[in-house]
Amino acid sequence: MNKKYTALILIIFVVSIFSVLDNTEYKTYNGEKIIKEDIYPYKFVFFGDNRPGSGKEQPEVFIKMIKMINEENPLFIIGGGDFVIEGTPENFKEFLRVAADLKAPLFYVCGNHDDSKYYKKYLGERVYSFTYKNSIFIVLDNSKGFLDKKQLEFLKEQLKRSFEHKFVFMHIPPFDPRTGESHCMINSEEFMNIIKENNVDYVFCSHIHFYYEKKIGDTVFIISGGAGAPLVHNGFYHYIVVNVSENISFSVVRCEDE
C-alpha cells in the first residue's frame, strides 16, 4: 500500500475519532478538527459521477480533473457519488489509489453504483454531517432511490442547528429536469418540504451525467454529474467551486476530455 493510499484511509479513521452520535445514531463531525485549518473565507469543490463506463480504471478526464482541483487549492472536496462502476474491493481500491492525489480532504456521498457491503470499509459512513465555521454540511444516502424516515429526521434535526449557511448533499436528485425522464428520487415531497422550511442554501446532487441548476424558493439545486462518467443530454465534464463567506457564490469549471 503506497503512502498516498494510506493517507486517504487515515482521513477516514481520523473522521471516526472525532464523531459524535446524536439520537438518530448518525455521526456528526467538527470540521475544524478534521480539516485542521483555520481559513475564512474559504472554498470547497464538488464533483460527481467520476466512475468509468466499464472496468475499474478511472477515466482519464477525472485524472486530469484532479490536477485542476489541486490548483484551485480548496479547503476540502465533496464527491457526489458513483466513484466506481460496481462496489467491489478491487474497484474501490483503484478509485482510492487515483483519488489519493487530491491534496485536500475528500468527503464521500454514496452513489447507486457504490452501494455494496464493502462501502463502509473503503469509504466510511453513508449518512453524516460536519460543520465548519458558519456552515453545516449534511450528507444523505439515497443510493437505493429514496430517503427513509430515519434520514429525514436526521436532516430535520441537523437543519435546526444554528448555522448561517446550510448545504445538503445526496447522489440522486429529487427531480429530473429533463422532459420525459425520471432518473430521480422517489417520494421526494417530504424532502422538498423540509428543505423549503429550513432555509437551505444549496442542495448538491449527481447521478444524471450533465449540469443543471435551478433556484426553488430560497434554495439553489445543483445536479453535477460530469466528472468522468459517460455524458448525457449535451453534458460536459466539469466540477463546481463554491466560495463561502457571509455570502455564497460558485462557478462551474469545465474540463476538456483530450
Coordinates of C-alpha atoms in Angstrom, one line a residue:
M1 CA 0.0 0.0 0.0
N2 CA 1.5 3.3 -1.0
K3 CA 1.8 6.3 1.2
K4 CA -0.9 8.3 -0.5
Y5 CA -3.4 5.5 -0.3
T6 CA -2.5 5.0 3.4
A7 CA -3.1 8.8 4.0
L8 CA -6.6 8.6 2.5
I9 CA -7.5 5.7 4.6
L10 CA -6.2 7.7 7.6
I11 CA -8.6 10.5 6.8
I12 CA -11.5 8.1 7.2
F13 CA -10.0 6.9 10.5
V14 CA -9.5 10.4 11.8
V15 CA -13.1 11.3 10.9
S16 CA -14.3 8.4 13.1
I17 CA -12.3 9.6 16.1
F18 CA -14.0 13.0 16.1
S19 CA -17.5 11.7 15.7
V20 CA -20.4 12.4 18.0
L21 CA -23.6 10.3 17.9
D22 CA -27.0 12.1 18.1
N23 CA -30.3 10.4 18.8
T24 CA -30.6 9.1 15.2
E25 CA -27.3 7.3 15.6
Y26 CA -25.8 9.1 12.6
K27 CA -22.5 10.8 13.1
T28 CA -21.7 14.4 13.2
Y29 CA -18.3 15.9 12.9
N30 CA -16.4 19.1 13.9
G31 CA -14.9 20.1 10.6
E32 CA -12.1 22.2 12.2
K33 CA -10.8 19.1 13.9
I34 CA -10.9 17.1 10.7
I35 CA -9.5 19.7 8.3
K36 CA -7.1 21.2 10.8
E37 CA -7.1 24.6 9.0
D38 CA -8.4 27.9 10.2
I39 CA -9.4 29.7 7.0
Y40 CA -12.2 32.1 6.3
P41 CA -13.5 32.9 3.7
Y42 CA -12.8 29.6 2.1
K43 CA -13.8 27.5 -0.8
F44 CA -14.6 23.8 -1.4
V45 CA -15.0 21.7 -4.6
F46 CA -17.9 19.4 -5.5
F47 CA -17.7 16.8 -8.3
G48 CA -20.0 13.9 -9.1
D49 CA -20.0 10.7 -11.2
N50 CA -16.4 10.1 -11.9
R51 CA -16.9 6.4 -12.5
P52 CA -15.8 4.7 -15.7
G53 CA -18.3 3.4 -18.2
S54 CA -16.9 -0.1 -17.5
G55 CA -14.0 -1.8 -15.7
K56 CA -12.0 -0.5 -12.8
E57 CA -9.7 2.1 -14.5
Q58 CA -10.7 5.6 -13.6
P59 CA -11.4 7.9 -16.6
E60 CA -8.5 10.0 -17.9
V61 CA -10.6 13.1 -17.7
F62 CA -11.1 12.5 -13.9
I63 CA -7.3 12.1 -13.5
K64 CA -6.9 15.4 -15.3
M65 CA -9.6 17.0 -13.2
I66 CA -7.7 16.0 -10.0
K67 CA -4.8 18.1 -11.1
M68 CA -7.1 21.0 -11.9
I69 CA -8.8 20.7 -8.5
N70 CA -5.5 20.8 -6.7
E71 CA -4.6 24.0 -8.5
E72 CA -7.9 25.5 -7.1
N73 CA -6.4 24.8 -3.6
P74 CA -9.8 24.1 -1.9
L75 CA -10.2 23.7 1.8
F76 CA -11.9 20.4 1.2
I77 CA -13.7 18.4 -1.6
I78 CA -17.0 16.6 -1.6
G79 CA -17.5 13.7 -4.1
G80 CA -21.2 13.3 -5.1
G81 CA -21.1 9.5 -5.6
D82 CA -20.7 6.9 -8.3
F83 CA -17.0 6.7 -7.7
V84 CA -16.9 3.2 -9.2
I85 CA -18.9 1.2 -11.8
E86 CA -19.5 -1.5 -9.1
G87 CA -18.8 -1.6 -5.4
T88 CA -16.2 -4.3 -5.4
P89 CA -12.9 -4.2 -3.3
E90 CA -10.9 -4.0 -6.5
N91 CA -12.8 -1.0 -7.8
F92 CA -12.8 0.9 -4.6
K93 CA -9.0 0.3 -4.2
E94 CA -8.4 1.6 -7.7
F95 CA -10.5 4.7 -7.1
L96 CA -8.8 5.4 -3.8
R97 CA -5.4 5.0 -5.4
V98 CA -6.2 7.6 -8.0
A99 CA -8.1 10.0 -5.6
A100 CA -5.1 9.9 -3.2
D101 CA -3.5 12.5 -5.5
L102 CA -6.1 15.1 -4.2
K103 CA -4.4 17.4 -1.8
A104 CA -7.4 18.4 0.2
P105 CA -9.6 16.1 2.4
L106 CA -12.3 14.3 0.4
F107 CA -15.8 13.6 1.8
Y108 CA -17.9 10.9 0.2
V109 CA -21.6 10.7 -0.9
C110 CA -22.8 7.2 -1.6
G111 CA -24.0 6.6 -5.2
N112 CA -26.1 3.8 -6.6
H113 CA -23.0 2.3 -8.3
D114 CA -21.1 2.5 -5.0
D115 CA -23.8 0.8 -2.9
S116 CA -22.4 -2.5 -1.7
K117 CA -21.4 -4.3 1.5
Y118 CA -17.9 -3.0 1.0
Y119 CA -18.8 0.7 1.0
K120 CA -18.1 1.4 4.7
K121 CA -14.8 -0.5 4.7
Y122 CA -13.4 1.7 1.9
L123 CA -15.3 5.0 2.1
G124 CA -16.8 5.2 5.6
E125 CA -20.2 6.4 6.8
R126 CA -23.1 6.8 4.4
V127 CA -25.0 9.4 6.4
Y128 CA -23.4 12.1 8.4
S129 CA -22.9 15.8 8.9
F130 CA -20.0 18.1 9.5
T131 CA -19.6 21.8 10.4
Y132 CA -17.0 24.4 9.5
K133 CA -17.1 28.0 10.7
N134 CA -20.5 29.4 9.8
S135 CA -21.8 26.4 7.8
I136 CA -23.2 22.9 8.2
F137 CA -22.9 20.2 5.5
I138 CA -25.3 17.3 5.6
V139 CA -24.7 14.1 3.6
L140 CA -27.5 11.7 2.9
D141 CA -27.7 8.3 1.3
N142 CA -30.4 7.8 -1.3
S143 CA -28.4 5.3 -3.4
K144 CA -31.4 2.9 -3.3
G145 CA -33.6 5.6 -4.8
F146 CA -35.2 7.1 -1.6
L147 CA -34.7 8.6 1.8
D148 CA -36.1 6.7 4.7
K149 CA -37.8 8.3 7.8
K150 CA -34.7 7.9 9.9
Q151 CA -32.6 10.0 7.4
L152 CA -35.4 12.6 7.1
E153 CA -35.5 13.0 10.9
F154 CA -31.7 13.4 10.9
L155 CA -31.9 16.0 8.2
K156 CA -34.5 18.0 10.2
E157 CA -32.5 17.8 13.4
Q158 CA -29.3 18.9 11.7
L159 CA -31.0 21.8 9.9
K160 CA -32.3 23.1 13.3
R161 CA -28.7 23.8 14.4
S162 CA -27.7 27.4 14.4
F163 CA -25.5 27.9 11.3
E164 CA -25.6 30.8 8.8
H165 CA -25.3 28.6 5.8
K166 CA -26.8 25.1 5.2
F167 CA -25.7 22.7 2.5
V168 CA -27.3 19.3 1.7
F169 CA -25.7 16.5 -0.4
M170 CA -27.1 13.3 -1.8
H171 CA -26.5 11.4 -5.0
I172 CA -29.9 11.1 -6.7
P173 CA -31.7 14.4 -7.3
P174 CA -35.2 15.0 -6.0
F175 CA -36.4 15.7 -9.5
D176 CA -35.3 15.1 -13.1
P177 CA -35.4 18.4 -15.1
R178 CA -35.4 16.6 -18.5
T179 CA -38.7 16.2 -20.3
G180 CA -40.0 12.6 -20.2
E181 CA -37.2 11.3 -17.9
S182 CA -37.4 10.1 -14.3
H183 CA -33.9 9.4 -13.1
C184 CA -34.7 10.9 -9.7
M185 CA -35.5 10.1 -6.1
I186 CA -39.0 8.6 -5.5
N187 CA -41.3 10.1 -2.9
S188 CA -39.3 13.4 -2.7
E189 CA -42.2 15.6 -1.4
E190 CA -41.3 15.4 2.3
F191 CA -37.6 16.1 1.5
M192 CA -38.5 19.1 -0.6
N193 CA -40.8 20.4 2.2
I194 CA -38.0 20.1 4.8
I195 CA -35.6 22.0 2.5
K196 CA -38.1 24.7 2.0
E197 CA -39.0 25.1 5.7
N198 CA -35.4 25.3 6.9
N199 CA -33.8 27.9 4.6
V200 CA -31.3 25.6 3.0
D201 CA -28.8 27.5 0.8
Y202 CA -27.8 24.7 -1.6
V203 CA -28.7 21.1 -2.4
F204 CA -26.0 19.3 -4.4
C205 CA -26.7 16.1 -6.3
S206 CA -25.2 14.0 -9.1
H207 CA -26.5 10.8 -10.8
I208 CA -27.5 12.5 -14.1
H209 CA -24.4 12.9 -16.2
F210 CA -24.8 16.6 -17.1
Y211 CA -25.0 20.0 -15.4
Y212 CA -28.2 21.7 -14.2
E213 CA -29.1 24.4 -11.7
K214 CA -32.4 25.9 -10.5
K215 CA -33.4 28.1 -7.6
I216 CA -36.6 27.0 -5.9
G217 CA -37.7 29.3 -3.2
D218 CA -34.5 30.3 -1.3
T219 CA -32.6 27.1 -2.3
V220 CA -30.3 26.5 -5.2
F221 CA -30.5 22.9 -6.5
I222 CA -27.5 21.7 -8.5
I223 CA -27.1 18.5 -10.4
S224 CA -23.5 17.9 -11.3
G225 CA -22.6 14.5 -12.8
G226 CA -19.8 15.4 -15.1
A227 CA -16.6 14.1 -13.5
G228 CA -15.9 11.3 -15.9
A229 CA -18.9 9.0 -16.4
P230 CA -20.4 8.8 -20.0
L231 CA -22.3 12.1 -20.6
V232 CA -25.9 12.6 -21.5
H233 CA -28.2 15.4 -22.7
N234 CA -25.5 17.7 -24.0
G235 CA -23.5 17.3 -20.8
F236 CA -19.9 18.4 -20.4
Y237 CA -17.1 17.4 -18.0
H238 CA -16.9 19.7 -15.0
Y239 CA -16.6 20.3 -11.3
I240 CA -18.0 23.1 -9.0
V241 CA -16.0 25.6 -7.0
V242 CA -18.0 27.1 -4.1
N243 CA -16.8 30.2 -2.3
V244 CA -18.1 30.6 1.3
S245 CA -18.1 33.8 3.3
E246 CA -21.0 35.9 4.5
N247 CA -22.4 35.2 1.1
I248 CA -22.0 32.1 -1.2
S249 CA -21.0 32.1 -4.8
F250 CA -20.0 29.3 -7.1
S251 CA -18.5 28.7 -10.5
V252 CA -18.7 25.8 -12.9
V253 CA -15.2 24.7 -14.2
R254 CA -15.1 22.8 -17.5
C255 CA -12.6 20.0 -18.0
E256 CA -12.0 19.1 -21.6
D257 CA -11.5 15.4 -22.5
E258 CA -8.4 15.2 -24.7

